[in-house]
Amino acid sequence: MKFEHYGIGIAKGLTVTIRHLFRHPVTVQHPEQRLNTSRRIRGNELVWSRDRCTGCATCAKTCPQGVIQIVTSVDLVGNKYEVAKYEVDTGYCISCGLCVESCPYGALFMGYAYERAKYRRNELVQGKEDMMLESGKKQPSGYFYPEIARELPRQTLLVERITEKA
Amino acid sequence: MMLKTEPFVLNIGPVHPSTHGVFRMRATLDGEVIIGLEPVFGYLHRGIEKLAEERTYGGVIPLTDRLDYLASMSNNLAYVLAVEKLAGISVPERAQYLRVIMAELQRIAAFLIAVGAFINDCGAFFTPFLYMFREREKIVDLFEMVSGQRLLYNYMRIGGLSQDVPDEFFPALDRFVRQMPAFIGEYERLLKENEILLARAKGVGILSQEKAVNCSMSGPVLRASGVKWDIRKVDPYLVYDRFEFDVPTGSVGDCYDRYRVRIEEIRQSLRIIKQAMEQIPSGAVKSDVPHLIHPPAGEAYAHIEAPKGELGFYLVSDNSIAPYRCHVRAPSLMNLTTLREMIIGWKIQDAIIIFGSIDITMGEVDR
Ligand code: SF4
Ligand code: SF4
């Protein structure tokens, strides 16, 4: 290719790059500075409510990965079945959220936390106690539960952090 | 005295930064010129089509996220359209508009990556790429807001969407739509007339109009060769017939045209989003569809204009809860079929650019 004035295009482009030098960085230093995640975040854990769950196992049937295991009592305890075992192998869970959407009693939530790396694979298998909402240790996310979402902090958006005109 | 020479076989990939995934090109070289090329793929094969046969219709949606992972929304959309066609399910108006908005945002996000990666291949090492990623981040933020995840959205459902968008979505989208044209202008200043880019991309890897049509190319690759073909225009799905937008085309069909078409497409997508934001009605976002559906026995094919080209899902039902057969017409794979014709005769450094200009995602090629 032949150019009449070689370098004009490059110089034009460099003005853009130079202008970037005087802008605020858009990145944050992660572990110290944190941005708020979405209120609907599908974090990599599930939160389960002992009081609301009836052991109907709709969630287990809906799960495309088949990672939810439920064992219920044979007889009714009060007016519902007692859930003897509720176990999710989060290592196989793809955090799709379909189980949460399918639960007819509003007993299953996605977790709000997202940093849940474990050292061993068997620690990824979450039982009743690990996931229980009533234990108060788990924060459910607002995925499919708008009333929970309203309470959570507002998501930080890049569109709002960059205000200057390009 | 004549020196005796012989062709040299060079493997590019499968693990090579410019192959955009795990793709291998087995190139036969005469000096620096490529005289033969054999694309080898299959390194990322996960059997998604087969897996779909043993899942319920709703359970396949998260799988489709993993096809073209840079355009999950488009994959979701194509699949649910196919299921809705198969089962004869209608979708509320608001959901259709939201689907259009999501699909167009996804197109912008995917084109940003395509262009950024292409420029990266041309030698502008990572600076423009990261500018692109900054803009894409705004879209990903919006997707995270509505669906809860940043890459594998799993947002569309059979008969609508999983949930309505939150209240803060439209103000943020409005800001994005207002910020984006300034960014495109800036980006054009950065690279449109850059001599190095022009010298490396103009006239390189020409795909003629006949060849593009014969090899059933689609998407920006086809349009760069000068064919005005866009599924949104020729076979409108959702509510695309209510929007005004142009179909940008190239003239020569070289790498530069493909780059230009993608930038133009971003502008058109913004136009569609703006119109959709004005017209969107309120109401429900999901029609009443049970968790397990049993579509009547039969088959259906639905296609959409995905960022890479025509993405189609072909479903066969035998009246059970899972598809009997699911086939994906993946644009990346189809567009890859002309790679050999485009590359042969060019030097090895051009091969990287030509390959980058097709813009493929390996997840979709191997499935
Ligand atoms: S999030 Fe998806 S994969 Fe995980 S347990 Fe629920 S349905 Fe199964
Ligand atoms: S669907 Fe809900 S109520 Fe039924 S077993 Fe699962 S968590 Fe419990």
XYZ file of C-alpha atoms and ligand atoms in Angstrom:
549
model
C 0.000 0.000 0.000
C 1.060 3.539 -0.728
C 0.394 6.454 1.588
C 0.616 10.129 0.780
C 1.517 11.284 4.252
C 2.665 8.353 6.215
C 2.123 8.713 9.909
C -0.884 11.013 10.094
C -3.192 8.205 11.107
C -0.776 6.971 13.720
C -0.380 10.464 15.169
C -4.154 10.851 15.349
C -4.402 7.564 17.160
C -1.697 8.561 19.612
C -3.672 11.607 20.690
C -6.337 9.229 21.926
C -3.806 7.182 23.824
C -2.241 10.285 25.359
C -5.607 11.550 26.470
C -6.084 8.295 28.334
C -3.086 9.153 30.488
C -5.083 11.891 32.185
C -8.177 9.876 32.887
C -9.082 8.159 36.077
C -8.350 4.453 36.028
C -11.402 2.261 35.720
C -9.835 -0.691 37.466
C -9.808 -1.239 41.208
C -7.294 -3.059 43.365
C -9.402 -6.048 44.114
C -8.947 -7.534 47.542
C -8.626 -4.110 49.172
C -11.158 -2.249 47.069
C -14.335 -4.035 46.218
C -17.173 -3.251 43.904
C -20.676 -4.306 44.790
C -21.893 -7.241 42.824
C -25.300 -7.515 41.296
C -28.174 -7.804 43.713
C -29.236 -10.864 41.794
C -25.848 -12.508 41.780
C -25.932 -16.237 41.367
C -23.078 -16.947 43.716
C -21.479 -20.339 43.939
C -23.438 -21.645 46.866
C -27.061 -22.265 47.650
C -29.024 -21.137 50.685
C -31.805 -23.360 51.886
C -34.532 -22.652 54.362
C -35.268 -25.461 56.778
C -38.554 -23.973 57.891
C -40.043 -23.448 54.471
C -38.826 -26.562 52.679
C -41.425 -29.288 52.442
C -39.210 -31.893 50.851
C -41.163 -31.859 47.605
C -37.951 -32.349 45.580
C -39.061 -30.145 42.708
C -35.658 -28.510 42.825
C -33.893 -31.853 42.521
C -35.995 -32.775 39.499
C -35.384 -29.451 37.801
C -31.656 -29.332 38.315
C -30.074 -30.016 34.929
C -26.933 -31.323 36.587
C -28.752 -33.557 39.037
C -26.655 -32.460 41.979
C -29.368 -31.989 44.600
C -29.982 -34.977 46.821
C -33.003 -35.082 49.078
C -34.068 -37.733 51.533
C -37.281 -37.173 53.439
C -38.994 -39.002 56.238
C -41.492 -41.658 55.241
C -44.216 -40.380 57.525
C -45.581 -36.931 57.940
C -44.124 -34.957 60.823
C -46.772 -32.426 61.695
C -48.205 -31.412 58.362
C -45.120 -31.961 56.244
C -42.337 -34.376 55.582
C -39.155 -33.920 57.481
C -36.127 -33.431 55.291
C -33.549 -35.849 56.589
C -30.904 -35.015 54.047
C -30.487 -32.094 51.733
C -27.177 -32.158 49.969
C -25.808 -30.239 47.010
C -22.496 -31.054 45.402
C -21.579 -27.506 44.484
C -18.583 -28.793 42.566
C -20.975 -29.988 39.880
C -23.409 -27.125 40.261
C -23.290 -24.720 37.343
C -25.070 -21.957 39.274
C -27.824 -21.828 36.729
C -30.493 -20.873 39.226
C -33.168 -23.149 37.785
C -33.681 -24.893 41.126
C -34.334 -21.562 42.819
C -36.874 -20.602 40.189
C -38.667 -23.908 40.443
C -39.071 -24.112 44.218
C -42.804 -23.692 44.813
C -42.408 -22.781 48.484
C -39.709 -20.140 48.250
C -37.300 -22.208 50.266
C -34.222 -22.098 48.063
C -32.017 -19.112 47.306
C -28.832 -18.493 45.414
C -26.017 -17.328 47.665
C -24.816 -13.762 47.664
C -21.195 -14.724 48.367
C -18.940 -15.556 45.476
C -15.493 -16.315 46.851
C -16.030 -19.856 47.944
C -12.924 -21.722 46.873
C -12.144 -24.798 48.893
C -9.045 -26.825 49.435
C -10.637 -30.237 49.028
C -13.312 -31.455 46.724
C -15.354 -33.079 49.440
C -15.698 -29.694 51.132
C -17.690 -28.604 48.112
C -20.487 -30.963 49.062
C -22.814 -28.781 51.073
C -25.191 -30.331 53.545
C -28.232 -29.042 55.382
C -26.276 -27.284 58.106
C -23.922 -25.545 55.685
C -26.690 -24.068 53.624
C -29.267 -23.306 56.237
C -30.808 -19.878 56.069
C -31.897 -20.100 59.691
C -28.325 -20.401 60.912
C -27.974 -16.740 59.981
C -24.533 -17.209 58.483
C -25.636 -17.188 54.884
C -26.783 -14.183 52.948
C -29.241 -15.155 50.221
C -29.052 -13.213 46.978
C -31.967 -11.423 45.416
C -32.119 -13.790 42.490
C -35.827 -14.424 41.960
C -36.626 -12.738 45.284
C -37.127 -9.021 44.601
C -37.874 -8.329 48.255
C -34.412 -9.577 49.234
C -32.815 -7.715 46.339
C -34.191 -4.424 47.577
C -32.288 -4.786 50.851
C -28.935 -5.515 49.257
C -26.435 -2.782 48.367
C -26.755 -1.263 44.938
C -24.517 -2.708 42.250
C -21.577 -0.541 41.188
C -21.846 0.157 37.503
C -19.044 1.190 35.238
C -21.383 3.418 33.239
C -21.938 5.454 36.359
C -18.325 5.565 37.417
C -17.180 6.975 34.096
C -18.788 10.356 33.893
C -16.492 12.391 31.675
C -17.238 12.609 27.994
C -14.861 10.711 25.754
C 23.564 -24.093 -8.641
C 19.933 -24.613 -7.582
C 19.261 -25.046 -3.901
C 16.970 -27.930 -3.203
C 13.953 -26.784 -1.176
C 11.049 -28.654 0.255
C 7.778 -27.612 1.881
C 7.826 -27.253 5.607
C 4.914 -28.213 7.827
C 4.203 -25.849 10.680
C 1.656 -26.369 13.396
C 0.038 -23.168 14.604
C -1.757 -23.972 17.806
C -3.629 -25.646 19.424
C -2.265 -23.628 22.305
C -1.318 -20.348 20.753
C -2.548 -16.924 21.780
C -3.691 -15.945 18.315
C -5.825 -18.993 17.675
C -8.549 -17.627 19.996
C -9.072 -20.862 21.812
C -7.794 -24.319 21.130
C -7.599 -24.411 17.376
C -4.822 -25.845 15.292
C -3.799 -24.834 11.803
C -1.498 -27.269 10.098
C 0.172 -25.053 7.542
C 2.446 -26.193 4.729
C 4.953 -23.496 3.999
C 7.075 -22.666 1.014
C 9.451 -20.233 2.591
C 7.099 -17.806 4.276
C 4.174 -18.406 1.956
C 1.437 -20.780 2.946
C 0.719 -23.303 0.214
C -1.493 -25.664 2.120
C -3.593 -25.452 5.232
C -5.483 -27.965 7.248
C -7.657 -26.677 10.060
C -7.793 -29.152 12.921
C -10.445 -28.706 15.539
C -12.250 -30.770 18.107
C -10.103 -29.964 21.109
C -13.023 -28.392 22.916
C -15.638 -30.974 22.076
C -18.025 -31.396 25.006
C -20.866 -33.196 23.301
C -23.393 -30.474 23.981
C -25.798 -31.660 21.281
C -25.801 -35.129 22.777
C -26.124 -33.843 26.333
C -29.170 -31.866 25.256
C -30.955 -35.101 24.429
C -31.007 -36.208 28.028
C -32.088 -32.953 29.605
C -35.469 -31.363 29.835
C -36.240 -28.571 27.407
C -35.706 -25.992 30.111
C -32.519 -27.611 31.313
C -30.842 -27.217 27.945
C -30.801 -23.420 28.243
C -27.769 -23.307 30.566
C -25.997 -25.621 28.135
C -26.498 -23.237 25.247
C -24.659 -20.575 27.253
C -21.577 -22.642 26.824
C -21.629 -22.756 23.053
C -20.510 -19.303 22.063
C -19.543 -18.118 25.490
C -18.957 -14.586 24.246
C -22.583 -14.338 23.155
C -24.584 -16.359 25.648
C -27.691 -14.225 25.290
C -27.854 -14.862 21.566
C -27.512 -18.593 22.108
C -30.253 -18.569 24.724
C -32.453 -16.645 22.354
C -31.967 -18.944 19.378
C -32.693 -21.999 21.465
C -35.821 -20.708 23.162
C -37.144 -19.487 19.826
C -36.755 -23.007 18.468
C -38.561 -24.526 21.444
C -41.339 -21.966 21.254
C -41.777 -22.734 17.588
C -41.848 -26.440 18.327
C -44.380 -26.186 21.117
C -46.352 -23.243 19.772
C -45.791 -20.998 22.773
C -46.433 -17.287 22.549
C -44.270 -14.690 24.248
C -45.519 -11.472 25.887
C -44.723 -8.252 24.106
C -42.515 -6.826 26.830
C -40.408 -9.983 26.870
C -39.939 -9.712 23.121
C -38.665 -6.174 23.430
C -36.384 -7.086 26.296
C -35.072 -9.979 24.256
C -34.282 -7.608 21.420
C -32.462 -5.265 23.785
C -30.459 -8.125 25.281
C -29.617 -9.614 21.898
C -28.438 -6.268 20.561
C -26.381 -5.517 23.665
C -24.854 -8.941 23.251
C -24.033 -8.205 19.638
C -22.249 -5.023 20.647
C -20.307 -6.859 23.349
C -19.285 -9.617 20.954
C -18.256 -7.208 18.208
C -16.161 -5.278 20.687
C -14.248 -8.442 21.486
C -14.043 -9.437 17.823
C -12.615 -6.093 16.794
C -10.328 -5.885 19.798
C -8.918 -9.339 19.196
C -8.504 -8.627 15.501
C -6.570 -5.432 16.178
C -4.541 -7.390 18.689
C -3.644 -9.889 15.989
C -2.617 -7.024 13.738
C 0.021 -6.049 16.243
C -1.565 -3.353 18.394
C -0.712 -5.290 21.436
C -3.556 -5.171 23.980
C -4.091 -1.431 24.261
C -7.117 -1.252 21.934
C -8.183 -4.632 23.207
C -8.434 -3.308 26.728
C -10.273 -0.176 25.577
C -12.775 -2.554 24.036
C -12.968 -4.563 27.188
C -13.683 -1.445 29.178
C -16.705 -0.732 26.997
C -17.776 -4.343 27.085
C -17.581 -4.236 30.852
C -20.449 -1.752 30.860
C -22.608 -4.215 28.972
C -21.518 -7.093 31.157
C -22.500 -4.987 34.176
C -25.969 -4.631 32.737
C -26.230 -8.335 32.069
C -25.023 -9.072 35.558
C -27.726 -6.798 36.867
C -30.521 -8.615 35.078
C -29.329 -12.198 35.204
C -26.887 -12.446 38.088
C -23.888 -13.611 36.164
C -21.278 -12.067 33.976
C -20.628 -14.633 31.300
C -23.153 -17.452 31.298
C -26.360 -15.521 31.625
C -29.044 -18.191 31.325
C -31.596 -15.390 31.189
C -34.134 -16.434 28.569
C -36.799 -18.962 29.397
C -39.241 -20.853 27.277
C -42.102 -18.416 26.942
C -40.272 -15.306 28.049
C -37.518 -14.332 30.433
C -36.554 -15.566 33.862
C -37.446 -12.272 35.548
C -38.180 -8.701 34.645
C -35.293 -6.252 34.625
C -34.749 -4.318 37.879
C -35.725 -0.678 38.151
C -32.185 0.576 37.801
C -31.729 -1.169 34.451
C -33.231 1.370 32.094
C -31.466 4.442 33.543
C -28.165 2.572 33.279
C -28.924 1.404 29.751
C -29.807 4.942 28.805
C -26.465 6.167 30.084
C -24.694 3.435 28.168
C -26.464 4.256 24.932
C -25.530 7.903 25.362
C -21.886 7.167 26.179
C -21.240 4.636 23.479
C -21.228 6.851 20.325
C -18.494 9.019 21.830
C -16.447 5.933 22.449
C -16.898 4.692 18.902
C -15.781 8.096 17.641
C -12.719 7.915 19.820
C -11.961 4.428 18.674
C -12.286 5.423 15.047
C -9.792 8.210 15.636
C -7.497 5.681 17.211
C -7.385 3.167 14.409
C -9.484 3.883 11.351
C -6.700 5.599 9.450
C -3.810 3.904 11.157
C -1.294 3.167 8.394
C -0.044 -0.028 9.936
C -3.534 -1.434 10.171
C -4.348 -0.363 6.628
C -1.170 -1.885 5.267
C -1.751 -5.133 7.042
C -5.484 -5.569 6.556
C -6.461 -3.873 3.295
C -6.641 -6.302 0.410
C -5.620 -9.214 2.624
C -7.632 -12.408 2.738
C -10.201 -11.467 0.121
C -13.336 -13.567 0.070
C -15.259 -13.082 -3.150
C -18.998 -12.622 -3.165
C -19.666 -15.903 -4.998
C -17.420 -17.861 -2.701
C -19.016 -16.357 0.375
C -22.473 -17.310 -0.821
C -21.433 -20.755 -2.001
C -19.797 -21.627 1.284
C -22.919 -20.460 3.163
C -21.117 -17.783 5.092
C -23.219 -15.543 7.259
C -22.937 -12.565 9.499
C -20.311 -9.869 9.173
C -18.053 -12.100 7.083
C -20.729 -12.449 4.422
C -21.726 -8.806 4.565
C -18.128 -7.664 4.230
C -18.077 -9.471 0.882
C -20.893 -7.229 -0.266
C -23.945 -9.439 0.242
C -26.808 -7.660 1.960
C -28.109 -10.542 4.031
C -29.258 -10.158 7.575
C -31.713 -12.558 9.184
C -33.243 -9.693 11.110
C -34.289 -8.227 7.751
C -34.919 -11.242 5.547
C -36.737 -13.360 8.121
C -37.661 -11.061 11.004
C -38.108 -12.771 14.331
C -39.309 -11.200 17.594
C -40.245 -7.596 16.853
C -37.412 -6.706 14.526
C -39.784 -5.644 11.774
C -40.753 -2.642 13.891
C -37.274 -1.141 13.988
C -35.418 0.912 11.500
C -31.834 -0.030 10.887
C -29.406 -0.474 8.024
C -27.423 -3.495 7.021
C -23.841 -2.373 6.563
C -21.905 -4.099 3.812
C -18.331 -4.037 2.621
C -17.170 -3.802 -0.958
C -14.061 -5.937 -1.337
C -14.397 -8.629 1.260
C -10.948 -8.210 2.781
C -9.989 -8.169 6.440
C -10.389 -4.408 6.627
C -13.951 -4.602 5.350
C -14.812 -7.187 7.945
C -13.442 -4.876 10.613
C -15.398 -1.931 9.236
C -18.637 -3.896 9.023
C -18.361 -4.843 12.680
C -17.882 -1.240 13.778
C -20.867 -0.197 11.658
C -22.926 -2.995 13.196
C -22.278 -1.583 16.646
C -23.818 1.708 15.515
C -26.848 -0.051 14.062
C -27.329 -2.112 17.207
C -27.312 1.083 19.253
C -29.989 2.455 16.973
C -32.164 -0.601 17.535
C -31.702 -0.407 21.301
C -32.733 3.245 21.294
C -35.920 2.489 19.387
C -36.704 -0.515 21.561
C -36.299 1.610 24.691
C -38.862 4.062 23.370
C -41.386 1.471 22.286
C -41.179 -1.025 25.120
C -44.558 -1.690 26.739
C -45.093 -2.755 30.313
C -46.587 -6.065 31.314
C -45.587 -9.603 32.042
C -42.293 -11.032 30.860
C -43.194 -14.698 30.869
C -46.217 -16.508 29.612
C -47.607 -19.327 31.670
C -45.451 -22.277 30.702
C -45.093 -25.336 32.946
C -41.663 -26.466 34.049
C -41.821 -29.586 31.951
C -43.230 -29.204 28.500
C -44.146 -31.971 26.086
C -44.059 -30.445 22.623
C -46.002 -32.387 19.990
C -43.919 -34.735 17.889
C -42.339 -32.885 15.045
C -39.393 -30.699 14.240
C -38.567 -27.028 14.233
C -35.726 -24.819 13.145
C -35.280 -21.288 14.374
C -32.465 -19.005 13.422
C -31.294 -15.617 14.564
C -28.646 -13.142 13.574
C -26.011 -13.852 16.210
C -22.830 -11.779 16.365
C -20.943 -14.374 14.364
C -23.637 -15.052 11.801
C -26.704 -17.189 11.407
C -27.172 -19.207 14.570
C -29.838 -21.851 14.252
C -31.225 -24.561 16.457
C -32.861 -27.582 14.930
C -34.975 -29.579 17.352
C -36.821 -32.835 16.887
C -39.433 -33.778 19.432
C -40.966 -37.170 20.152
C -43.507 -35.793 22.609
C -41.316 -36.481 25.634
C -39.820 -34.042 28.107
C -36.429 -33.941 26.368
C -35.476 -33.169 22.769
C -35.083 -36.259 20.629
C -32.406 -34.512 18.638
C -30.827 -31.115 18.945
C -28.561 -29.713 16.308
C -26.814 -26.372 16.334
C -26.029 -24.562 13.156
C -22.979 -22.791 14.473
C -21.893 -19.743 12.475
C -18.296 -20.030 13.650
C -17.931 -23.491 12.167
C -19.496 -22.510 8.858
C -17.387 -19.393 8.584
C -14.294 -21.420 9.261
C -14.816 -23.501 6.132
C -13.438 -20.778 3.885
C -10.336 -20.303 5.973
C -8.204 -22.378 3.630
C -9.235 -20.479 0.505
C -8.609 -17.168 2.179
C -5.232 -18.044 3.622
C -3.512 -19.978 0.835
C -1.071 -17.768 -0.981
C -0.594 -15.374 1.902
C 2.323 -15.212 4.258
C 2.251 -16.734 7.662
C 1.858 -13.433 9.474
C -1.181 -12.662 7.312
C -2.713 -15.989 8.243
C -3.097 -14.823 11.829
C -4.886 -11.669 10.722
C -7.183 -13.485 8.313
C -8.043 -16.002 10.956
C -8.686 -13.239 13.468
C -10.916 -11.370 11.057
C -13.338 -14.295 10.748
C -13.951 -14.082 14.486
C -14.722 -17.530 15.787
C -15.342 -18.929 19.241
C -14.038 -22.417 19.673
C -16.817 -23.369 22.044
C -19.205 -23.032 19.171
C -17.040 -24.730 16.572
C -16.537 -27.922 18.536
C -19.705 -27.824 20.639
S -28.013 -23.854 40.442
Fe -28.489 -25.188 38.710
S -26.914 -26.775 38.758
Fe -26.857 -25.742 40.753
S -28.156 -26.997 42.052
Fe -29.476 -25.365 41.203
S -30.357 -26.235 39.339
Fe -28.644 -27.557 39.943
S -38.285 -27.364 45.713
Fe -38.140 -26.062 47.543
S -39.589 -26.958 48.997
Fe -39.229 -28.496 47.406
S -37.549 -29.747 48.221
Fe -36.606 -28.164 46.959
S -36.122 -26.537 48.427
Fe -37.607 -27.880 49.442
